[in-house]
Amino acid sequence: MTRALVLGGGGVTGVAWELGVLYGLAARGVDLTGADLVVGTSAGSVVGAQVCSGVAVAQLYQAQLRDPGGEVAARLGWRVVARLLRAGGLTRDGARARARIGAMAVAARTPSEESRRAVIEARLPVRQWPARRLLVTAVDAATGGFVVFEAGSGVSLVDAVGASCAVPGVWPPVTVGDRRFIDGGMRSAVNADLAAGAEAVVVLAPTSVAFGPMPRLAAQVAALRSAGSRVVVVAPDSAARAAIGRNVLDPARRAGAARAGRAQADAVAEQVAAVWG
């Protein structure tokens, strides 16, 4: 049986919540980290690279509980959100909408690519693509084209994850060769359709927000099921949403989000196990 783990976007708290859920499920005997295919979008690309690295999920979870120290919180402010909505909602053409968002991202004032790359590199236990199949999503900032990086793409794992996490207006687009790339969540917060063909699919979705021509998670899941896949979606429950708070880019919320994910795993373990086998 082929099994796919789909990890959606959701900021630093999304990373923490996903690792909490994964750790909690593993403690209940449901280990998702051995998936045949891992799909990572934005925050999910960080988690995907981490769980495919060979580092135990318990260790990855414990790292989320550490004091963030001097790590500075970023914020997806209302002005940036308004610009994203305006750019993405002006057309029903997905690529055109994403290209407009890409142009906004390129023009925005953000930290340097070098400083952001160092942050991404520090979050990855290894720098090499794993032997297991890992798909990392991004968007071409100029064309709006949806891009899926993997081991054979000729792009480093650090650059692929950095591109997938390049939130427009907050972090700089990532340069690879003569192209620049932005957050894969600008196509879909989850990109669950990339798991097509897997017999069992578990989706961890810190957020499923969609605007403009973005494909909706519900439609992606319905398509997977109609093709014969068994699918379960896990999203933050009320306690997890409270722990995450309003700013998903605030590292001070990381530990609480991780603990909430760990606690939520108890409630969803049976449902997930029924799909995972």
Coordinates of C-alpha atoms in Angstrom, one line a residue:
M1 CA 0.0 0.0 0.0
T2 CA 1.3 3.5 -0.9
R3 CA 0.9 6.1 1.8
A4 CA 1.2 9.9 1.5
L5 CA 1.7 12.5 4.2
V6 CA 0.6 16.0 3.1
L7 CA 1.8 18.9 5.3
G8 CA 0.3 22.3 4.7
G9 CA 1.4 25.8 5.4
G10 CA 0.8 27.8 8.6
G11 CA 3.9 29.7 9.8
V12 CA 6.1 28.9 12.7
T13 CA 3.1 27.8 14.7
G14 CA 2.1 25.5 11.9
V15 CA 5.5 23.8 12.0
A16 CA 5.1 23.3 15.8
W17 CA 1.5 22.1 15.6
E18 CA 2.3 19.6 12.9
L19 CA 5.2 18.2 14.8
G20 CA 3.1 18.0 17.9
V21 CA 0.4 16.0 16.0
L22 CA 3.1 13.7 14.5
Y23 CA 4.7 13.1 17.8
G24 CA 1.4 12.5 19.5
L25 CA 0.3 10.0 16.9
A26 CA 3.6 8.2 17.0
A27 CA 3.2 7.9 20.8
R28 CA -0.2 6.2 20.1
G29 CA 1.4 3.8 17.6
V30 CA 0.5 5.6 14.5
D31 CA 3.8 6.6 12.8
L32 CA 3.2 8.8 9.8
T33 CA 6.9 9.6 9.3
G34 CA 7.4 6.5 7.3
A35 CA 5.2 7.7 4.5
D36 CA 6.2 6.7 0.9
L37 CA 5.5 10.2 -0.2
V38 CA 5.7 13.5 1.7
V39 CA 4.3 16.7 0.3
G40 CA 5.3 19.9 2.0
T41 CA 4.0 23.4 1.4
S42 CA 5.5 26.4 3.2
A43 CA 5.7 25.5 6.9
G44 CA 4.9 21.9 5.8
S45 CA 8.1 21.9 3.7
V46 CA 10.1 22.5 6.8
V47 CA 8.4 19.7 8.6
G48 CA 8.6 17.4 5.6
A49 CA 12.4 17.9 5.3
Q50 CA 12.7 17.4 9.1
V51 CA 10.7 14.1 9.3
C52 CA 12.5 12.7 6.2
S53 CA 15.9 13.5 7.7
G54 CA 16.1 10.5 9.9
V55 CA 15.9 12.5 13.1
A56 CA 13.3 11.0 15.5
V57 CA 10.0 12.9 15.7
A58 CA 10.3 13.0 19.5
Q59 CA 13.5 15.0 19.1
L60 CA 12.0 17.3 16.5
Y61 CA 9.0 17.9 18.9
Q62 CA 11.2 18.7 21.9
A63 CA 13.0 21.3 19.8
Q64 CA 9.7 23.2 19.4
L65 CA 9.4 23.5 23.2
R66 CA 12.6 25.5 23.6
D67 CA 12.6 29.2 24.5
P68 CA 12.7 31.2 21.3
G69 CA 15.3 33.4 22.8
G70 CA 16.0 36.4 20.7
E71 CA 14.1 35.2 17.7
V72 CA 12.0 38.1 16.4
A73 CA 8.4 37.7 15.5
A74 CA 7.3 38.6 12.0
R75 CA 3.7 39.5 11.1
L76 CA 1.5 39.1 8.1
G77 CA -0.1 42.5 8.6
W78 CA -3.4 43.6 7.3
R79 CA -1.8 45.8 4.7
V80 CA 0.0 42.8 3.2
V81 CA -3.1 40.6 3.5
A82 CA -5.1 43.3 1.7
R83 CA -2.5 43.4 -1.1
L84 CA -2.6 39.6 -1.4
L85 CA -6.3 39.6 -1.6
R86 CA -6.4 42.4 -4.2
A87 CA -3.7 40.8 -6.4
G88 CA -5.2 37.3 -6.1
G89 CA -8.8 38.3 -6.5
L90 CA -8.6 40.4 -9.6
T91 CA -8.7 37.5 -12.0
R92 CA -9.9 33.9 -12.2
D93 CA -6.7 32.9 -13.9
G94 CA -4.6 31.3 -11.2
A95 CA -1.2 31.8 -12.9
R96 CA -2.0 35.5 -13.5
A97 CA -3.1 36.0 -10.0
R98 CA 0.1 34.4 -8.6
A99 CA 2.2 36.5 -11.0
R100 CA 0.6 39.6 -9.6
I101 CA 1.4 38.4 -6.1
G102 CA 4.9 37.6 -7.2
A103 CA 5.4 41.1 -8.5
M104 CA 4.3 42.5 -5.2
A105 CA 6.7 40.1 -3.4
V106 CA 9.6 41.2 -5.5
A107 CA 8.9 44.9 -4.9
A108 CA 8.4 44.5 -1.1
R109 CA 10.9 45.6 1.5
T110 CA 12.0 42.5 3.3
P111 CA 15.1 41.1 5.1
S112 CA 17.9 40.0 2.8
E113 CA 17.9 36.7 1.0
E114 CA 21.1 35.8 2.8
S115 CA 19.8 36.3 6.3
R116 CA 16.6 34.4 5.5
R117 CA 18.5 31.5 4.0
A118 CA 20.6 31.2 7.2
V119 CA 17.3 30.9 9.2
I120 CA 16.0 28.2 6.9
E121 CA 19.3 26.3 6.9
A122 CA 19.3 26.3 10.7
R123 CA 15.9 24.6 10.8
L124 CA 16.9 21.7 8.6
P125 CA 18.7 18.8 10.3
V126 CA 20.4 17.8 7.0
R127 CA 21.2 19.7 3.8
Q128 CA 20.7 16.8 1.4
W129 CA 17.5 15.6 -0.2
P130 CA 16.3 12.5 1.5
A131 CA 16.1 9.1 -0.2
R132 CA 12.4 9.1 0.4
R133 CA 10.3 11.0 -2.1
L134 CA 9.7 14.6 -0.8
L135 CA 7.9 17.2 -2.9
V136 CA 8.3 20.8 -2.0
T137 CA 6.0 23.4 -3.6
A138 CA 6.7 26.9 -4.7
V139 CA 5.5 29.5 -7.2
D140 CA 7.6 31.3 -9.9
A141 CA 7.3 34.9 -9.0
A142 CA 7.5 36.2 -12.6
T143 CA 5.1 33.8 -14.4
G144 CA 3.0 32.6 -11.5
G145 CA 3.7 29.0 -12.5
F146 CA 3.3 26.3 -9.9
V147 CA 6.6 24.5 -9.3
V148 CA 7.3 21.3 -7.5
F149 CA 10.8 20.7 -6.4
E150 CA 12.2 17.3 -5.6
A151 CA 15.5 15.5 -5.4
G152 CA 16.0 15.4 -9.2
S153 CA 15.1 19.1 -9.7
G154 CA 18.7 20.4 -9.5
V155 CA 17.7 22.7 -6.7
S156 CA 19.2 22.5 -3.2
L157 CA 17.0 21.4 -0.4
V158 CA 17.7 24.6 1.5
D159 CA 16.7 26.7 -1.5
A160 CA 13.6 24.6 -2.2
V161 CA 12.3 24.9 1.4
G162 CA 13.3 28.6 1.5
A163 CA 11.3 29.2 -1.7
S164 CA 8.3 27.3 -0.3
C165 CA 8.4 29.5 2.8
A166 CA 8.9 32.8 1.1
V167 CA 5.7 34.5 2.3
P168 CA 5.0 37.5 -0.1
G169 CA 5.6 40.8 1.6
V170 CA 7.2 39.3 4.7
W171 CA 10.2 37.2 3.4
P172 CA 12.2 37.8 0.2
P173 CA 11.6 35.6 -2.9
V174 CA 14.3 33.0 -3.3
T175 CA 16.6 33.2 -6.3
V176 CA 17.5 30.0 -8.0
G177 CA 19.5 30.6 -11.2
D178 CA 17.8 33.4 -13.0
R179 CA 14.4 32.8 -11.5
R180 CA 12.8 33.9 -8.2
F181 CA 10.3 31.9 -6.3
I182 CA 7.7 32.6 -3.6
D183 CA 5.6 30.6 -1.1
G184 CA 3.9 27.4 -2.5
G185 CA 0.9 28.4 -0.4
M186 CA 0.1 31.0 -3.0
R187 CA -1.2 28.2 -5.2
S188 CA -2.8 26.2 -2.3
A189 CA -2.3 26.2 1.4
V190 CA -2.0 22.4 1.3
N191 CA -1.6 21.2 -2.3
A192 CA -3.1 17.9 -1.4
D193 CA -3.7 17.0 -5.0
L194 CA 0.0 16.1 -5.3
A195 CA -0.8 13.0 -3.4
A196 CA -2.9 11.6 -6.3
G197 CA -2.3 7.9 -6.7
A198 CA -1.6 7.1 -3.1
E199 CA -3.9 4.6 -1.5
A200 CA -3.8 6.3 1.9
V201 CA -3.5 10.0 2.4
V202 CA -3.2 11.9 5.7
V203 CA -3.4 15.7 5.5
L204 CA -2.2 18.0 8.3
A205 CA -3.6 21.4 7.5
P206 CA -2.8 24.2 10.0
T207 CA -4.8 26.4 7.6
S208 CA -6.9 25.8 4.5
V209 CA -7.6 29.5 3.7
A210 CA -8.1 30.1 0.0
F211 CA -8.9 33.2 -2.0
G212 CA -9.5 34.1 -5.6
P213 CA -8.8 31.3 -8.0
M214 CA -7.0 29.1 -5.4
P215 CA -8.1 25.5 -5.5
R216 CA -10.0 24.6 -2.3
L217 CA -8.8 21.8 0.0
A218 CA -12.3 20.3 0.0
A219 CA -12.2 19.9 -3.7
Q220 CA -8.8 18.4 -3.7
V221 CA -9.8 15.9 -1.1
A222 CA -13.0 15.0 -3.0
A223 CA -10.9 14.4 -6.1
L224 CA -8.5 12.1 -4.2
R225 CA -11.4 10.1 -2.8
S226 CA -13.2 9.8 -6.1
A227 CA -10.0 8.3 -7.5
G228 CA -10.0 5.7 -4.8
S229 CA -7.7 7.2 -2.1
R230 CA -8.6 6.9 1.6
V231 CA -8.1 10.4 3.0
V232 CA -8.3 12.0 6.4
V233 CA -7.7 15.7 7.1
V234 CA -6.6 16.9 10.5
A235 CA -6.9 20.6 11.2
P236 CA -6.4 22.5 14.5
D237 CA -9.2 22.0 17.0
S238 CA -10.4 24.9 19.2
A239 CA -7.7 24.4 21.8
A240 CA -5.0 24.4 19.1
R241 CA -6.4 27.5 17.5
A242 CA -6.3 29.3 20.8
A243 CA -2.7 28.2 21.4
I244 CA -1.7 29.3 17.9
G245 CA -3.3 32.7 18.2
R246 CA -3.7 35.4 15.6
N247 CA 0.0 35.7 14.5
V248 CA 1.2 32.4 13.0
L249 CA 4.7 33.9 12.6
D250 CA 5.2 34.6 16.3
P251 CA 7.8 32.2 17.8
A252 CA 6.6 32.9 21.3
R253 CA 3.5 30.8 20.3
R254 CA 5.5 27.9 19.1
A255 CA 5.7 25.8 22.3
G256 CA 2.0 26.2 23.0
A257 CA 1.1 25.2 19.4
A258 CA 3.3 22.1 19.7
R259 CA 1.7 21.0 22.9
A260 CA -1.8 21.6 21.5
G261 CA -0.9 19.4 18.5
R262 CA 0.4 16.7 20.8
A263 CA -2.8 16.8 22.8
Q264 CA -5.1 16.8 19.7
A265 CA -3.4 13.6 18.4
D266 CA -5.1 11.6 21.1
A267 CA -8.5 12.6 19.7
V268 CA -7.7 11.9 16.1
A269 CA -5.4 8.8 16.5
E270 CA -8.2 6.2 15.8
Q271 CA -9.5 8.1 12.7
V272 CA -6.0 8.4 11.3
A273 CA -5.1 4.8 12.0
A274 CA -8.2 3.6 10.2
V275 CA -6.9 5.3 7.0
W276 CA -3.2 4.7 7.5
G277 CA -3.5 1.0 8.1

